[in-house]
Structures are given as C-alpha cells and as structure tokens.
Amino acid sequence: MPDCRKDIEKVFTLQARQSKAMLGGGGRIAGAFRPLAARAPAHTPLYGRILRAIAFGARPVTARSDLFGEAEPTHREAAGT
C-alpha cells in the first residue's frame, strides 16, 4: 500500500488556500470580487478538475478494509427498539 500522507497533505493545503482566499480579509473591494471569482471557474472545463482536486486530491486514496470488522449493535438495537 503506497504512503498517501503527501497526497493528503496536498489536499489539506489546497483546502486551506481556498478557505483563505474565499474567507480572508481584504476590505470591501475584495469582498465584492470574491463571489465573482468563485463563480468564474464554474463556466470553464477546468471546474470539475479544480473541484475534484480540492475535494479528493490528485489520485484515489484507499483504506485497508481488513481493519474494519462487523459493526456492533447500537444500544437501541440491542434493546430491540
């Protein structure tokens, strides 16, 4: 299984940059420009790639399924309610 830490760090970095760009300070002009800048990529072919990179990173990350077992019943399920 490949080490995915660097990929995960890249996703976190992209998310932090996006957050800072969209929610950062900058005054009234920047506040008026941000919504326009956020909508502009939605009208380009790059939008899907940008969205996937921010949400999921450059390549899929896998988890070891052998580490997950059967779920134990919740309190309500055990009580029969």
Tab-separated table of N, CA and C in Angstrom:
chain	number	residue	atom	x	y	z
A	1	MET	N	0.851	-1.189	0.000
A	1	MET	CA	0.000	0.000	0.000
A	1	MET	C	0.889	1.243	0.000
A	2	PRO	N	0.684	2.151	-0.947
A	2	PRO	CA	1.542	3.341	-1.022
A	2	PRO	C	1.284	4.292	0.143
A	3	ASP	N	2.321	5.050	0.467
A	3	ASP	CA	2.181	6.050	1.522
A	3	ASP	C	1.417	7.245	0.960
A	4	CYS	N	0.256	7.522	1.504
A	4	CYS	CA	-0.631	8.567	0.982
A	4	CYS	C	-0.517	9.880	1.749
A	5	ARG	N	0.389	9.969	2.691
A	5	ARG	CA	0.469	11.182	3.522
A	5	ARG	C	0.688	12.443	2.689
A	6	LYS	N	1.584	12.364	1.707
A	6	LYS	CA	1.868	13.561	0.893
A	6	LYS	C	0.631	13.971	0.102
A	7	ASP	N	-0.099	12.993	-0.423
A	7	ASP	CA	-1.323	13.308	-1.163
A	7	ASP	C	-2.351	13.965	-0.245
A	8	ILE	N	-2.482	13.450	0.952
A	8	ILE	CA	-3.438	14.007	1.915
A	8	ILE	C	-3.025	15.419	2.312
A	9	GLU	N	-1.728	15.637	2.528
A	9	GLU	CA	-1.237	16.974	2.867
A	9	GLU	C	-1.514	17.965	1.735
A	10	LYS	N	-1.400	17.522	0.485
A	10	LYS	CA	-1.691	18.401	-0.655
A	10	LYS	C	-3.157	18.814	-0.660
A	11	VAL	N	-4.046	17.866	-0.367
A	11	VAL	CA	-5.475	18.184	-0.321
A	11	VAL	C	-5.736	19.198	0.788
A	12	PHE	N	-5.163	18.967	1.966
A	12	PHE	CA	-5.349	19.908	3.082
A	12	PHE	C	-4.815	21.292	2.722
A	13	THR	N	-3.671	21.345	2.047
A	13	THR	CA	-3.093	22.629	1.652
A	13	THR	C	-4.008	23.349	0.661
A	14	LEU	N	-4.519	22.620	-0.337
A	14	LEU	CA	-5.446	23.222	-1.298
A	14	LEU	C	-6.702	23.741	-0.611
A	15	GLN	N	-7.228	22.969	0.335
A	15	GLN	CA	-8.431	23.377	1.049
A	15	GLN	C	-8.167	24.614	1.904
A	16	ALA	N	-7.005	24.671	2.535
A	16	ALA	CA	-6.658	25.841	3.353
A	16	ALA	C	-6.509	27.086	2.480
A	17	ARG	N	-5.880	26.934	1.314
A	17	ARG	CA	-5.725	28.074	0.403
A	17	ARG	C	-7.077	28.572	-0.097
A	18	GLN	N	-7.951	27.624	-0.434
A	18	GLN	CA	-9.276	28.014	-0.907
A	18	GLN	C	-10.029	28.758	0.194
A	19	SER	N	-9.961	28.235	1.392
A	19	SER	CA	-10.649	28.865	2.517
A	19	SER	C	-10.116	30.272	2.768
A	20	LYS	N	-8.801	30.408	2.760
A	20	LYS	CA	-8.204	31.727	2.991
A	20	LYS	C	-8.589	32.705	1.878
A	21	ALA	N	-8.602	32.211	0.639
A	21	ALA	CA	-8.952	33.078	-0.491
A	21	ALA	C	-10.406	33.515	-0.426
A	22	MET	N	-11.284	32.618	-0.015
A	22	MET	CA	-12.708	32.932	-0.017
A	22	MET	C	-13.169	33.639	1.253
A	23	LEU	N	-12.499	33.399	2.354
A	23	LEU	CA	-12.966	33.963	3.623
A	23	LEU	C	-12.007	34.978	4.228
A	24	GLY	N	-10.870	35.196	3.581
A	24	GLY	CA	-9.871	36.108	4.120
A	24	GLY	C	-10.329	37.558	4.072
A	25	GLY	N	-9.549	38.394	4.699
A	25	GLY	CA	-9.869	39.817	4.738
A	25	GLY	C	-9.626	40.471	3.393
A	26	GLY	N	-9.368	41.757	3.387
A	26	GLY	CA	-9.066	42.443	2.146
A	26	GLY	C	-9.951	43.635	1.874
A	27	GLY	N	-10.910	43.855	2.715
A	27	GLY	CA	-11.728	45.038	2.543
A	27	GLY	C	-12.916	44.847	1.634
A	28	ARG	N	-13.551	45.958	1.347
A	28	ARG	CA	-14.803	45.961	0.599
A	28	ARG	C	-14.631	45.527	-0.858
A	29	ILE	N	-13.557	45.949	-1.500
A	29	ILE	CA	-13.325	45.591	-2.904
A	29	ILE	C	-13.100	44.084	-3.032
A	30	ALA	N	-12.264	43.542	-2.178
A	30	ALA	CA	-12.020	42.092	-2.213
A	30	ALA	C	-13.295	41.329	-1.907
A	31	GLY	N	-14.106	41.839	-0.975
A	31	GLY	CA	-15.369	41.185	-0.637
A	31	GLY	C	-16.342	41.174	-1.809
A	32	ALA	N	-16.299	42.201	-2.635
A	32	ALA	CA	-17.171	42.254	-3.805
A	32	ALA	C	-16.637	41.381	-4.943
A	33	PHE	N	-15.337	41.242	-5.038
A	33	PHE	CA	-14.710	40.476	-6.109
A	33	PHE	C	-14.771	38.972	-5.874
A	34	ARG	N	-14.716	38.542	-4.614
A	34	ARG	CA	-14.673	37.115	-4.290
A	34	ARG	C	-15.815	36.300	-4.894
A	35	PRO	N	-17.068	36.715	-4.772
A	35	PRO	CA	-18.149	35.904	-5.362
A	35	PRO	C	-18.009	35.751	-6.878
A	36	LEU	N	-17.555	36.800	-7.548
A	36	LEU	CA	-17.346	36.721	-8.998
A	36	LEU	C	-16.219	35.745	-9.329
A	37	ALA	N	-15.149	35.815	-8.566
A	37	ALA	CA	-14.011	34.924	-8.782
A	37	ALA	C	-14.390	33.474	-8.493
A	38	ALA	N	-15.276	33.265	-7.540
A	38	ALA	CA	-15.694	31.905	-7.199
A	38	ALA	C	-16.589	31.311	-8.282
A	39	ARG	N	-17.410	32.135	-8.920
A	39	ARG	CA	-18.326	31.643	-9.957
A	39	ARG	C	-17.647	31.466	-11.313
A	40	ALA	N	-16.609	32.203	-11.582
A	40	ALA	CA	-15.969	32.181	-12.898
A	40	ALA	C	-15.502	30.787	-13.327
A	41	PRO	N	-14.829	30.006	-12.487
A	41	PRO	CA	-14.375	28.680	-12.936
A	41	PRO	C	-15.521	27.726	-13.274
A	42	ALA	N	-16.710	27.963	-12.734
A	42	ALA	CA	-17.840	27.071	-12.996
A	42	ALA	C	-18.215	27.068	-14.476
A	43	HIS	N	-17.785	28.050	-15.217
A	43	HIS	CA	-18.112	28.154	-16.639
A	43	HIS	C	-16.956	27.710	-17.532
A	44	THR	N	-16.009	26.971	-16.954
A	44	THR	CA	-14.863	26.504	-17.723
A	44	THR	C	-14.731	24.992	-17.587
A	45	PRO	N	-14.017	24.363	-18.515
A	45	PRO	CA	-13.785	22.920	-18.409
A	45	PRO	C	-12.924	22.537	-17.204
A	46	LEU	N	-12.204	23.495	-16.669
A	46	LEU	CA	-11.332	23.198	-15.527
A	46	LEU	C	-12.085	23.044	-14.213
A	47	TYR	N	-13.331	23.464	-14.172
A	47	TYR	CA	-14.090	23.470	-12.917
A	47	TYR	C	-14.122	22.095	-12.247
A	48	GLY	N	-14.442	21.067	-13.018
A	48	GLY	CA	-14.506	19.719	-12.450
A	48	GLY	C	-13.165	19.268	-11.901
A	49	ARG	N	-12.107	19.580	-12.616
A	49	ARG	CA	-10.759	19.197	-12.152
A	49	ARG	C	-10.394	19.931	-10.874
A	50	ILE	N	-10.710	21.218	-10.823
A	50	ILE	CA	-10.411	22.007	-9.623
A	50	ILE	C	-11.200	21.463	-8.438
A	51	LEU	N	-12.480	21.215	-8.654
A	51	LEU	CA	-13.337	20.711	-7.587
A	51	LEU	C	-12.854	19.366	-7.069
A	52	ARG	N	-12.517	18.448	-7.977
A	52	ARG	CA	-12.023	17.133	-7.551
A	52	ARG	C	-10.700	17.248	-6.814
A	53	ALA	N	-9.809	18.135	-7.270
A	53	ALA	CA	-8.517	18.299	-6.597
A	53	ALA	C	-8.701	18.821	-5.176
A	54	ILE	N	-9.614	19.765	-4.993
A	54	ILE	CA	-9.859	20.318	-3.660
A	54	ILE	C	-10.528	19.288	-2.765
A	55	ALA	N	-11.434	18.508	-3.325
A	55	ALA	CA	-12.184	17.547	-2.517
A	55	ALA	C	-11.448	16.230	-2.303
A	56	PHE	N	-10.793	15.714	-3.350
A	56	PHE	CA	-10.262	14.354	-3.273
A	56	PHE	C	-8.772	14.221	-3.531
A	57	GLY	N	-8.141	15.220	-4.071
A	57	GLY	CA	-6.727	15.112	-4.378
A	57	GLY	C	-6.483	14.605	-5.784
A	58	ALA	N	-5.224	14.374	-6.104
A	58	ALA	CA	-4.831	14.002	-7.457
A	58	ALA	C	-5.102	12.539	-7.779
A	59	ARG	N	-5.056	11.684	-6.791
A	59	ARG	CA	-5.299	10.266	-7.050
A	59	ARG	C	-6.092	9.665	-5.901
A	60	PRO	N	-6.762	8.563	-6.151
A	60	PRO	CA	-7.593	7.969	-5.102
A	60	PRO	C	-6.758	7.452	-3.934
A	61	VAL	N	-7.310	7.560	-2.769
A	61	VAL	CA	-6.687	7.036	-1.559
A	61	VAL	C	-7.506	5.830	-1.130
A	62	THR	N	-6.823	4.750	-0.828
A	62	THR	CA	-7.529	3.540	-0.416
A	62	THR	C	-7.306	3.278	1.063
A	63	ALA	N	-8.260	2.626	1.664
A	63	ALA	CA	-8.151	2.242	3.075
A	63	ALA	C	-8.117	0.721	3.147
A	64	ARG	N	-7.395	0.209	4.111
A	64	ARG	CA	-7.333	-1.239	4.283
A	64	ARG	C	-8.655	-1.725	4.852
A	65	SER	N	-9.388	-2.462	4.060
A	65	SER	CA	-10.698	-2.936	4.501
A	65	SER	C	-10.588	-4.034	5.549
A	66	ASP	N	-9.429	-4.691	5.640
A	66	ASP	CA	-9.273	-5.744	6.631
A	66	ASP	C	-9.227	-5.193	8.061
A	67	LEU	N	-9.093	-3.877	8.202
A	67	LEU	CA	-9.067	-3.264	9.530
A	67	LEU	C	-10.466	-3.014	10.078
A	68	PHE	N	-11.482	-3.185	9.244
A	68	PHE	CA	-12.859	-2.920	9.645
A	68	PHE	C	-13.581	-4.243	9.859
A	69	GLY	N	-14.226	-4.364	10.996
A	69	GLY	CA	-14.964	-5.586	11.296
A	69	GLY	C	-16.452	-5.334	11.253
A	70	GLU	N	-17.185	-6.305	11.705
A	70	GLU	CA	-18.636	-6.171	11.782
A	70	GLU	C	-18.983	-5.122	12.828
A	71	ALA	N	-19.975	-4.327	12.523
A	71	ALA	CA	-20.417	-3.292	13.468
A	71	ALA	C	-21.146	-3.950	14.628
A	72	GLU	N	-20.860	-3.472	15.824
A	72	GLU	CA	-21.577	-3.958	16.991
A	72	GLU	C	-22.939	-3.284	17.037
A	73	PRO	N	-23.958	-3.965	17.553
A	73	PRO	CA	-25.281	-3.345	17.610
A	73	PRO	C	-25.281	-2.127	18.524
A	74	THR	N	-26.072	-1.141	18.139
A	74	THR	CA	-26.190	0.036	18.981
A	74	THR	C	-27.026	-0.310	20.216
A	75	HIS	N	-27.075	0.569	21.154
A	75	HIS	CA	-27.853	0.348	22.385
A	75	HIS	C	-29.313	0.073	22.058
A	76	ARG	N	-29.874	0.839	21.138
A	76	ARG	CA	-31.286	0.662	20.765
A	76	ARG	C	-31.515	-0.677	20.075
A	77	GLU	N	-30.598	-1.062	19.200
A	77	GLU	CA	-30.748	-2.338	18.519
A	77	GLU	C	-30.652	-3.496	19.494
A	78	ALA	N	-29.753	-3.390	20.469
A	78	ALA	CA	-29.607	-4.443	21.464
A	78	ALA	C	-30.847	-4.538	22.347
A	79	ALA	N	-31.505	-3.409	22.591
A	79	ALA	CA	-32.698	-3.398	23.427
A	79	ALA	C	-33.947	-3.821	22.647
A	80	GLY	N	-33.816	-3.923	21.315
A	80	GLY	CA	-34.927	-4.340	20.500
A	80	GLY	C	-35.917	-3.245	20.185
A	81	THR	N	-35.471	-1.991	20.234
A	81	THR	CA	-36.370	-0.867	19.918
A	81	THR	C	-36.029	-0.268	18.585
